[in-house]
Coordinates of C-alpha atoms and ligand atoms in Angstrom, one line a residue:
M1052 CA 90.2 82.3 110.1
C1053 CA 87.0 82.0 108.2
D1054 CA 83.7 81.0 109.8
M1055 CA 81.9 80.0 106.7
K1056 CA 81.4 76.2 106.4
R1057 CA 82.1 74.5 103.1
S1058 CA 78.5 73.5 102.8
E1059 CA 77.5 77.2 102.9
Q1060 CA 79.4 78.0 99.7
R1061 CA 77.1 78.9 96.8
V1062 CA 77.5 76.3 94.1
E1063 CA 78.4 78.8 91.3
N1064 CA 81.4 79.9 93.4
T1065 CA 82.8 76.4 93.7
W1066 CA 84.8 74.3 91.2
K1067 CA 82.9 71.6 89.3
M1068 CA 84.5 68.5 90.7
E1069 CA 81.8 66.3 89.0
D1070 CA 83.7 66.9 85.8
I1071 CA 86.4 64.5 87.1
Y1072 CA 84.1 62.0 88.9
A1073 CA 80.3 62.4 89.0
S1074 CA 80.1 59.8 91.8
M1075 CA 82.2 57.8 94.3
E1076 CA 81.2 54.7 92.4
A1077 CA 82.9 56.0 89.3
Y1078 CA 86.0 56.9 91.5
N1079 CA 86.1 53.5 93.0
A1080 CA 85.8 51.8 89.7
D1081 CA 88.9 53.6 88.6
V1082 CA 90.8 52.6 91.7
Q1083 CA 90.0 49.0 90.8
K1084 CA 91.0 49.6 87.2
V1085 CA 94.4 50.9 88.2
Q1086 CA 95.0 48.0 90.4
A1087 CA 94.1 45.5 87.6
L1088 CA 96.3 47.4 85.1
L1089 CA 99.2 47.3 87.6
K1090 CA 99.0 43.5 87.7
E1091 CA 99.1 43.5 83.9
Y1092 CA 102.1 45.8 84.0
E1093 CA 104.0 43.7 86.5
A1094 CA 103.5 40.7 84.2
L1095 CA 105.5 42.4 81.5
Q1096 CA 108.6 42.4 83.6
G1097 CA 111.5 40.6 81.8
T1098 CA 109.9 41.0 78.4
L1099 CA 111.4 44.2 77.0
G1100 CA 114.3 42.3 75.4
K1101 CA 111.9 40.0 73.6
D1102 CA 110.5 42.3 70.9
A1103 CA 109.2 45.7 70.0
E1104 CA 105.7 44.7 70.7
C1105 CA 106.5 44.1 74.4
L1106 CA 108.1 47.5 74.7
L1107 CA 105.2 49.2 73.1
R1108 CA 102.7 47.4 75.4
A1109 CA 104.7 48.5 78.5
L1110 CA 104.8 52.1 77.3
M1111 CA 101.1 52.2 76.5
L1112 CA 100.1 50.5 79.7
D1113 CA 102.2 52.9 81.7
E1114 CA 100.6 55.8 80.1
Q1115 CA 97.1 54.5 80.7
I1116 CA 97.9 53.8 84.4
S1117 CA 99.5 57.2 84.9
M1118 CA 96.6 59.0 83.3
I1119 CA 93.9 57.3 85.4
Y1120 CA 96.0 57.6 88.5
S1121 CA 96.3 61.4 88.1
E1122 CA 92.5 61.7 87.8
L1123 CA 92.2 59.9 91.1
A1124 CA 95.0 61.9 92.8
V1125 CA 93.7 65.3 91.6
Y1126 CA 90.1 64.4 92.6
A1127 CA 91.0 63.2 96.1
N1128 CA 93.4 66.1 96.8
Q1129 CA 91.3 68.9 95.5
R1130 CA 88.3 67.5 97.5
Y1131 CA 90.6 67.5 100.5
H1132 CA 91.7 71.1 99.8
E1133 CA 88.1 72.2 99.9
D1134 CA 88.0 71.4 103.6
T1135 CA 91.1 69.8 105.1
G1136 CA 89.1 69.0 108.2
N1137 CA 86.8 66.7 106.2
A1138 CA 87.6 63.1 107.5
V1139 CA 86.2 61.4 104.3
Y1140 CA 88.6 63.2 102.0
Q1141 CA 91.5 63.0 104.5
K1142 CA 91.1 59.2 104.2
L1143 CA 90.7 59.4 100.4
T1144 CA 94.0 61.3 100.0
G1145 CA 95.8 58.9 102.3
E1146 CA 94.5 56.0 100.2
V1147 CA 95.5 57.5 96.9
Q1148 CA 98.9 58.2 98.2
T1149 CA 99.3 54.6 99.1
L1150 CA 98.1 53.6 95.7
G1151 CA 100.8 55.9 94.3
V1152 CA 103.5 54.2 96.3
Q1153 CA 102.2 50.8 95.0
M1154 CA 102.3 52.2 91.5
M1155 CA 105.9 53.3 91.8
Q1156 CA 106.9 49.9 93.0
S1157 CA 105.0 48.1 90.2
I1158 CA 106.7 50.1 87.5
S1159 CA 110.2 50.3 89.0
W1160 CA 111.6 47.4 86.9
F1161 CA 111.0 49.3 83.7
Q1162 CA 113.8 51.8 83.7
P1163 CA 116.7 49.5 84.4
E1164 CA 115.3 47.0 82.0
L1165 CA 115.1 49.6 79.3
L1166 CA 118.6 50.8 80.0
A1167 CA 119.8 47.2 79.6
L1168 CA 118.7 47.2 76.0
P1169 CA 121.6 48.0 73.7
E1170 CA 121.1 51.1 71.5
A1171 CA 121.2 48.9 68.3
R1172 CA 118.3 46.8 69.6
L1173 CA 116.2 49.9 70.2
T1174 CA 117.0 51.1 66.6
Q1175 CA 115.7 47.8 65.3
Y1176 CA 112.6 48.1 67.5
Y1177 CA 111.7 51.5 66.0
A1178 CA 112.0 49.9 62.5
E1179 CA 109.9 47.0 63.4
E1180 CA 107.1 48.8 65.2
P1181 CA 106.2 52.2 63.7
K1182 CA 103.9 53.0 66.7
L1183 CA 107.0 53.2 68.9
E1184 CA 108.0 56.4 67.1
G1185 CA 105.3 58.3 69.2
Y1186 CA 107.2 57.3 72.3
R1187 CA 110.7 58.0 71.1
R1188 CA 111.2 61.1 73.2
Q1189 CA 109.9 59.4 76.3
V1190 CA 112.3 56.5 75.8
E1191 CA 115.2 58.9 75.1
E1192 CA 114.5 60.8 78.3
V1193 CA 115.5 57.6 80.0
T1194 CA 118.3 56.5 77.7
R1195 CA 120.1 59.8 77.6
M1196 CA 120.7 59.2 81.3
R1197 CA 122.6 56.0 80.4
D1198 CA 126.0 57.4 81.4
H1199 CA 124.7 58.5 84.7
I1200 CA 123.0 55.4 85.9
L1201 CA 125.1 52.8 87.7
D1202 CA 124.9 49.1 87.9
T1203 CA 121.8 47.7 89.7
K1204 CA 123.7 46.9 92.9
T1205 CA 125.2 50.3 93.3
E1206 CA 121.9 52.0 92.4
E1207 CA 120.2 49.9 95.1
L1208 CA 122.8 50.8 97.6
L1209 CA 122.4 54.5 96.8
A1210 CA 118.6 54.2 97.0
R1211 CA 118.9 52.7 100.4
M1212 CA 121.3 55.6 101.3
S1213 CA 118.9 58.2 100.0
E1214 CA 117.1 58.4 103.3
L1215 CA 120.4 59.5 104.9
A1216 CA 120.9 61.9 102.0
D1217 CA 117.6 63.5 102.7
A1218 CA 118.3 63.8 106.4
P1219 CA 119.9 67.3 106.4
A1220 CA 116.8 68.7 104.7
N1221 CA 114.5 66.8 107.0
I1222 CA 116.4 67.8 110.1
F1223 CA 116.2 71.5 109.0
S1224 CA 112.5 71.2 108.3
M1225 CA 111.9 69.7 111.8
F1226 CA 114.0 72.4 113.4
N1227 CA 112.4 75.2 111.4
N1228 CA 108.8 74.1 111.5
A1229 CA 108.4 72.3 114.8
D1230 CA 111.1 73.2 117.3
I1231 CA 112.3 76.8 116.9
R1232 CA 110.5 79.5 119.0
F1233 CA 110.7 83.2 118.8
P1234 CA 110.1 85.8 121.5
D1235 CA 107.1 88.2 121.4
I1236 CA 107.8 91.5 119.8
E1237 CA 106.6 95.1 120.5
D1238 CA 105.2 97.6 118.0
A1239 CA 105.7 101.4 118.2
N1240 CA 102.9 101.7 120.8
G1241 CA 104.5 99.1 123.1
E1242 CA 101.9 96.5 122.2
K1243 CA 103.1 92.9 122.1
H1244 CA 102.8 90.6 119.1
T1245 CA 103.5 86.9 118.6
L1246 CA 106.3 86.2 116.2
T1247 CA 106.3 83.1 114.0
I1248 CA 107.9 82.3 110.6
G1249 CA 104.4 82.5 109.1
S1250 CA 103.6 86.0 110.6
Y1251 CA 107.1 87.4 110.0
I1252 CA 106.4 88.6 106.4
S1253 CA 103.2 90.4 107.5
Y1254 CA 105.3 92.3 110.0
M1255 CA 107.8 93.1 107.3
E1256 CA 105.0 94.7 105.3
S1257 CA 103.9 96.8 108.2
R1258 CA 104.0 100.6 108.1
D1259 CA 105.3 100.5 111.7
R1260 CA 109.1 100.6 111.4
T1261 CA 109.6 99.8 115.0
L1262 CA 107.6 96.7 114.6
R1263 CA 109.6 95.7 111.5
E1264 CA 112.9 96.3 113.2
N1265 CA 111.9 94.4 116.3
A1266 CA 110.6 91.5 114.2
F1267 CA 113.8 91.3 112.1
H1268 CA 116.1 91.4 115.1
A1269 CA 114.0 88.9 117.1
L1270 CA 113.9 86.4 114.3
Y1271 CA 117.5 86.6 113.3
S1272 CA 118.8 86.7 116.9
V1273 CA 117.2 83.3 117.5
Y1274 CA 118.7 81.8 114.2
R1275 CA 122.0 83.3 115.3
Q1276 CA 122.0 81.3 118.5
Y1277 CA 121.9 78.1 116.3
R1278 CA 124.3 79.3 113.6
N1279 CA 126.7 76.5 113.9
T1280 CA 124.0 73.8 113.9
I1281 CA 122.3 75.4 110.8
A1282 CA 125.6 75.7 109.0
A1283 CA 126.3 72.0 109.7
M1284 CA 122.9 71.1 108.2
Y1285 CA 123.5 73.2 105.2
Y1286 CA 127.0 71.8 104.7
A1287 CA 125.7 68.2 105.1
N1288 CA 123.1 68.9 102.4
A1289 CA 125.6 70.4 100.0
K1290 CA 128.0 67.5 100.7
Q1291 CA 125.5 64.8 100.0
A1292 CA 124.5 66.5 96.7
D1293 CA 128.2 66.6 95.8
V1294 CA 128.8 62.9 96.6
M1295 CA 125.6 61.8 94.8
A1296 CA 126.5 63.9 91.7
K1297 CA 130.0 62.5 91.5
E1298 CA 128.9 58.9 92.0
H1299 CA 126.6 59.4 89.0
H1300 CA 129.4 60.8 86.9
Y1301 CA 128.4 64.4 86.9
D1302 CA 131.0 67.2 87.3
N1303 CA 129.0 68.7 90.1
A1304 CA 125.6 68.9 91.8
M1305 CA 124.4 71.8 89.7
Q1306 CA 125.0 69.8 86.5
Q1307 CA 123.0 66.9 87.9
A1308 CA 120.1 69.1 89.2
L1309 CA 119.8 70.8 85.8
D1310 CA 120.2 67.6 83.8
A1311 CA 116.8 66.4 85.1
S1312 CA 115.2 69.1 82.9
A1313 CA 118.0 68.9 80.2
I1314 CA 119.0 72.5 80.9
P1315 CA 122.7 73.4 80.1
V1316 CA 124.7 74.8 83.0
S1317 CA 125.4 77.8 80.8
V1318 CA 121.8 78.9 81.1
Y1319 CA 122.2 79.1 84.9
E1320 CA 125.5 81.0 84.6
N1321 CA 124.0 83.3 82.0
L1322 CA 121.1 84.2 84.3
I1323 CA 123.5 85.1 87.2
G1324 CA 125.7 87.1 84.8
T1325 CA 122.8 89.0 83.3
I1326 CA 121.2 89.9 86.6
N1327 CA 124.6 91.1 87.9
R1328 CA 125.0 93.4 84.9
R1329 CA 121.5 94.7 85.5
L1330 CA 122.2 95.6 89.2
P1331 CA 122.2 99.4 88.4
A1332 CA 118.4 99.0 87.9
M1333 CA 118.1 97.5 91.3
Y1334 CA 120.2 100.4 92.8
R1335 CA 117.8 102.9 91.3
Y1336 CA 114.9 101.0 92.8
V1337 CA 116.6 101.0 96.2
E1338 CA 117.2 104.7 96.0
L1339 CA 113.6 105.3 95.2
R1340 CA 112.5 103.1 98.1
K1341 CA 114.7 105.0 100.5
K1342 CA 113.3 108.3 99.3
L1343 CA 109.7 107.3 99.4
L1344 CA 110.0 105.7 102.9
G1345 CA 111.9 108.8 104.1
V1346 CA 114.6 106.8 105.9
E1347 CA 118.3 107.7 106.2
T1348 CA 119.6 104.2 106.0
L1349 CA 117.6 101.5 104.2
H1350 CA 117.8 98.3 106.4
M1351 CA 116.9 94.8 105.5
Y1352 CA 113.6 95.3 107.3
D1353 CA 112.7 98.2 105.0
N1354 CA 112.6 96.0 101.9
Y1355 CA 109.1 94.5 102.0
V1356 CA 106.8 97.3 103.1
P1357 CA 105.0 98.8 100.1
M1358 CA 106.6 102.1 99.1
V1359 CA 103.2 103.7 98.6
D1360 CA 99.8 103.3 100.2
C1361 CA 97.7 100.5 98.9
P1362 CA 94.4 101.9 97.6
D1363 CA 91.7 100.3 99.7
Q1364 CA 89.5 99.7 96.7
K1365 CA 87.8 96.3 96.6
Y1366 CA 86.8 94.4 93.5
S1367 CA 83.9 92.0 93.4
F1368 CA 84.8 88.7 91.7
E1369 CA 82.5 89.7 88.8
E1370 CA 84.6 92.8 88.3
A1371 CA 87.9 90.8 88.7
K1372 CA 86.8 88.6 85.8
E1373 CA 86.1 91.6 83.6
I1374 CA 89.4 93.3 84.4
V1375 CA 91.3 90.1 83.6
L1376 CA 89.4 89.4 80.4
R1377 CA 90.1 93.0 79.2
G1378 CA 93.7 93.0 80.3
L1379 CA 94.5 89.8 78.5
A1380 CA 92.8 90.9 75.2
P1381 CA 96.3 91.1 73.5
L1382 CA 96.4 87.3 73.7
G1383 CA 93.6 87.1 71.1
A1384 CA 90.0 85.9 70.8
D1385 CA 90.7 82.2 71.3
Y1386 CA 92.4 82.9 74.6
Q1387 CA 89.6 85.1 75.7
E1388 CA 87.0 82.5 74.8
L1389 CA 88.9 80.0 76.9
L1390 CA 89.0 82.4 79.8
Q1391 CA 85.2 82.8 79.5
K1392 CA 84.8 79.1 79.3
G1393 CA 86.8 78.7 82.5
F1394 CA 84.7 81.4 84.3
D1395 CA 81.4 80.0 83.1
G1396 CA 82.4 76.3 83.4
R1397 CA 83.2 76.5 87.1
W1398 CA 86.9 75.9 86.8
I1399 CA 87.5 78.1 89.8
D1400 CA 86.9 77.6 93.6
V1401 CA 86.6 81.3 94.5
Y1402 CA 86.1 82.0 98.2
E1403 CA 87.6 81.0 101.5
N1404 CA 85.8 78.7 103.9
E1405 CA 86.6 77.0 107.2
G1406 CA 89.4 74.4 106.6
K1407 CA 90.1 75.4 103.0
R1408 CA 93.7 75.2 101.8
T1409 CA 95.3 78.7 101.9
G1410 CA 96.9 80.4 98.9
A1411 CA 96.2 79.8 95.3
Y1412 CA 97.1 77.3 92.6
S1413 CA 96.2 75.9 89.2
W1414 CA 95.9 72.1 88.8
G1415 CA 93.5 69.6 87.1
T1416 CA 93.6 66.6 84.9
Y1417 CA 94.3 65.8 81.3
Q1418 CA 90.9 64.5 80.5
S1419 CA 88.7 67.1 82.3
H1420 CA 89.9 70.7 82.4
P1421 CA 92.2 72.8 84.5
Y1422 CA 91.0 73.9 88.0
V1423 CA 92.0 77.0 90.0
L1424 CA 91.9 77.3 93.8
L1425 CA 91.6 80.8 95.1
N1426 CA 91.0 82.5 98.4
Y1427 CA 89.5 85.6 96.9
H1428 CA 89.1 88.7 99.1
G1429 CA 88.8 91.4 96.5
T1430 CA 92.1 93.2 96.7
L1431 CA 94.0 94.2 93.6
A1432 CA 96.6 91.5 94.5
D1433 CA 93.7 89.0 94.3
V1434 CA 92.8 90.2 90.8
F1435 CA 96.4 89.6 89.8
T1436 CA 96.3 86.1 91.3
L1437 CA 93.3 85.3 89.2
A1438 CA 95.2 86.4 86.0
H1439 CA 98.3 84.5 87.1
E1440 CA 96.5 81.2 87.9
M1441 CA 94.4 81.4 84.8
G1442 CA 97.7 81.7 82.9
H1443 CA 98.8 78.3 84.2
S1444 CA 95.3 76.9 83.5
I1445 CA 95.2 78.0 79.9
H1446 CA 98.8 76.9 79.3
S1447 CA 97.7 73.5 80.5
W1448 CA 94.6 73.5 78.4
Y1449 CA 96.6 74.2 75.3
S1450 CA 99.2 71.7 76.2
N1451 CA 96.6 69.0 76.9
H1452 CA 94.8 69.7 73.7
T1453 CA 97.9 69.7 71.5
Q1454 CA 100.0 66.9 73.0
P1455 CA 99.3 63.3 73.9
Y1456 CA 99.1 62.7 77.6
R1457 CA 102.8 61.5 77.8
Y1458 CA 104.0 64.9 76.5
S1459 CA 101.4 67.2 78.0
G1460 CA 103.3 68.1 81.2
Y1461 CA 105.6 71.0 81.2
R1462 CA 108.8 71.6 83.2
I1463 CA 109.0 74.1 86.1
F1464 CA 111.6 76.0 84.1
V1465 CA 108.9 77.3 81.7
A1466 CA 105.8 77.1 83.9
E1467 CA 105.9 80.6 85.2
V1468 CA 106.2 82.2 81.8
A1469 CA 102.5 81.9 81.0
S1470 CA 101.4 83.2 84.4
T1471 CA 103.8 86.1 84.9
C1472 CA 103.3 87.2 81.3
N1473 CA 99.6 87.6 82.2
E1474 CA 100.4 89.7 85.2
A1475 CA 102.6 92.0 83.1
L1476 CA 99.8 92.4 80.4
L1477 CA 97.3 93.2 83.1
I1478 CA 99.5 95.8 84.7
H1479 CA 100.1 97.5 81.4
D1480 CA 96.4 97.6 80.7
L1481 CA 95.6 99.0 84.1
L1482 CA 98.3 101.6 83.8
D1483 CA 96.9 102.6 80.4
R1484 CA 93.5 103.1 81.8
T1485 CA 93.8 104.6 85.2
E1486 CA 94.0 108.3 85.7
D1487 CA 94.1 108.0 89.5
A1488 CA 97.6 108.9 90.7
A1489 CA 97.4 106.8 93.9
E1490 CA 96.4 103.7 91.9
R1491 CA 99.1 104.3 89.3
R1492 CA 101.7 104.5 92.1
Y1493 CA 100.5 101.3 93.6
L1494 CA 100.6 99.5 90.3
I1495 CA 104.1 100.6 89.6
N1496 CA 105.2 99.6 93.1
Y1497 CA 103.6 96.2 92.6
F1498 CA 105.4 95.7 89.3
L1499 CA 108.8 96.8 90.7
D1500 CA 108.4 94.5 93.7
Q1501 CA 107.6 91.6 91.4
F1502 CA 110.9 92.3 89.5
K1503 CA 112.8 92.6 92.7
S1504 CA 111.6 89.3 94.2
T1505 CA 111.2 87.2 91.0
M1506 CA 114.3 88.3 89.1
F1507 CA 116.8 89.8 91.5
R1508 CA 116.2 88.0 94.7
Q1509 CA 115.7 84.5 93.3
T1510 CA 118.8 84.9 91.3
M1511 CA 120.7 86.0 94.3
F1512 CA 119.6 82.8 96.0
A1513 CA 120.8 80.9 92.9
E1514 CA 124.2 82.6 93.1
F1515 CA 124.5 81.8 96.8
E1516 CA 123.7 78.1 96.1
R1517 CA 126.1 78.0 93.2
D1518 CA 129.0 79.5 95.2
T1519 CA 128.5 77.4 98.3
H1520 CA 128.1 74.2 96.4
A1521 CA 131.2 75.0 94.4
A1522 CA 133.1 75.5 97.6
V1523 CA 132.1 72.1 98.8
Q1524 CA 133.0 70.6 95.5
C1525 CA 136.5 72.0 96.0
G1526 CA 136.7 70.3 99.4
E1527 CA 136.0 73.2 101.6
T1528 CA 134.0 72.9 104.8
L1529 CA 131.2 75.5 105.1
T1530 CA 131.3 77.1 108.5
S1531 CA 128.7 79.5 109.8
E1532 CA 131.3 82.4 109.3
A1533 CA 131.8 81.4 105.7
L1534 CA 128.1 81.1 104.9
C1535 CA 127.2 84.3 106.7
S1536 CA 129.9 86.3 105.0
A1537 CA 128.9 84.9 101.5
Y1538 CA 125.3 85.8 102.1
Y1539 CA 126.1 89.2 103.6
E1540 CA 128.3 90.1 100.6
L1541 CA 125.5 89.1 98.2
N1542 CA 122.9 91.2 100.0
R1543 CA 125.3 94.1 100.3
R1544 CA 126.0 94.0 96.6
Ligands
LIG1359 ZN1 102.7 80.4 89.3

């Protein structure tokens, strides 16, 4: 918890929200504008078959609405994240969400109407209206789904059923976030600690092995009591994904999930295959971990504690900016200039205050500039977070300045490339510079842990999901025994 009030933050450490809206009058004017444009958009319903001009108007209007809406949504939500206890911005985010629902409803006619246009008609439109060319990819992102979109009546039925399809995930979320309770745990000195899902990972990072072991057993013994219920939720979720995929003429749920980003199934398979071939690297890491921790058997609860002591050096935010600027120098002068522009132009909300959203992210709008939310405490990990989030921000900046709005967004599949690349560059630079053995050990440990969690562990989750969904596709029922043994086997391997 942090006692500092939002109003006590120094302006230079806060992000410059005025760059999106300088006043609430300007904000409200845009709300009205979106509402008026939505009316215009609704009036176009039923016209796509008429001529190329109508299709172009709908596409341009949609783009305009979406662009203004995202200014509103980013502004309201980022203001809310500054202090989630602020009633004014709680209300504003609620309102912008409602406007978003209204927008979805107003534009929902477009997709089925576009799909109803025969391919030949579209070809004719492109010839008649050259400006349509600029929207071709956007149109094709819809039309390439043609084989997977059913007749209106069936789609409506499936849409109504989607609340049921979401039920397993919602039930699990209720169970996991609201209902489940864990017993208190004891550390090596016999002192009691409260165990929650949120605090679990901090216990896993503790140097106190007794505390780690107790936390692990306490957490999983509670889940174990509900193993059949949890297995039933998981099975229901996999089953609904299987049914939905087959109804939409996909071979399986994986193909459907990947098709949203136009990624071939072979990419997913390749990842799993490659990581499995690289497992010897993981085994070396685990051996090293065992040796450095000085344990006879490495247990699951020994996997998150840092293998070496964390240097207690703190970095001021001024120092952090310098370290990041220097570390990212290989990306060139343009890139560094942009970093500096972000630092000087108040893209970043630096410090914690009461009610501020936890964690870190990069967001922002097409027309203003990217924004970064941090909760900076001065650890080395915080310096890496700055490099990571600025990686997202500058990726967005380049994308926004090179692409029209409709093509400026990027898929999650490529999003982490820019940010993790920055982290890797920074680590190499720090390793090149530091003579201090303790700091070098910490950096190497940090890098290895990133590989373990980002490459190996995530891919293990992917393999688990692939295999369990494939079992359901073959008509198997997933029992708690089947799920536990599949997961155990993956972890053991
Ligand atoms: Zn990221």
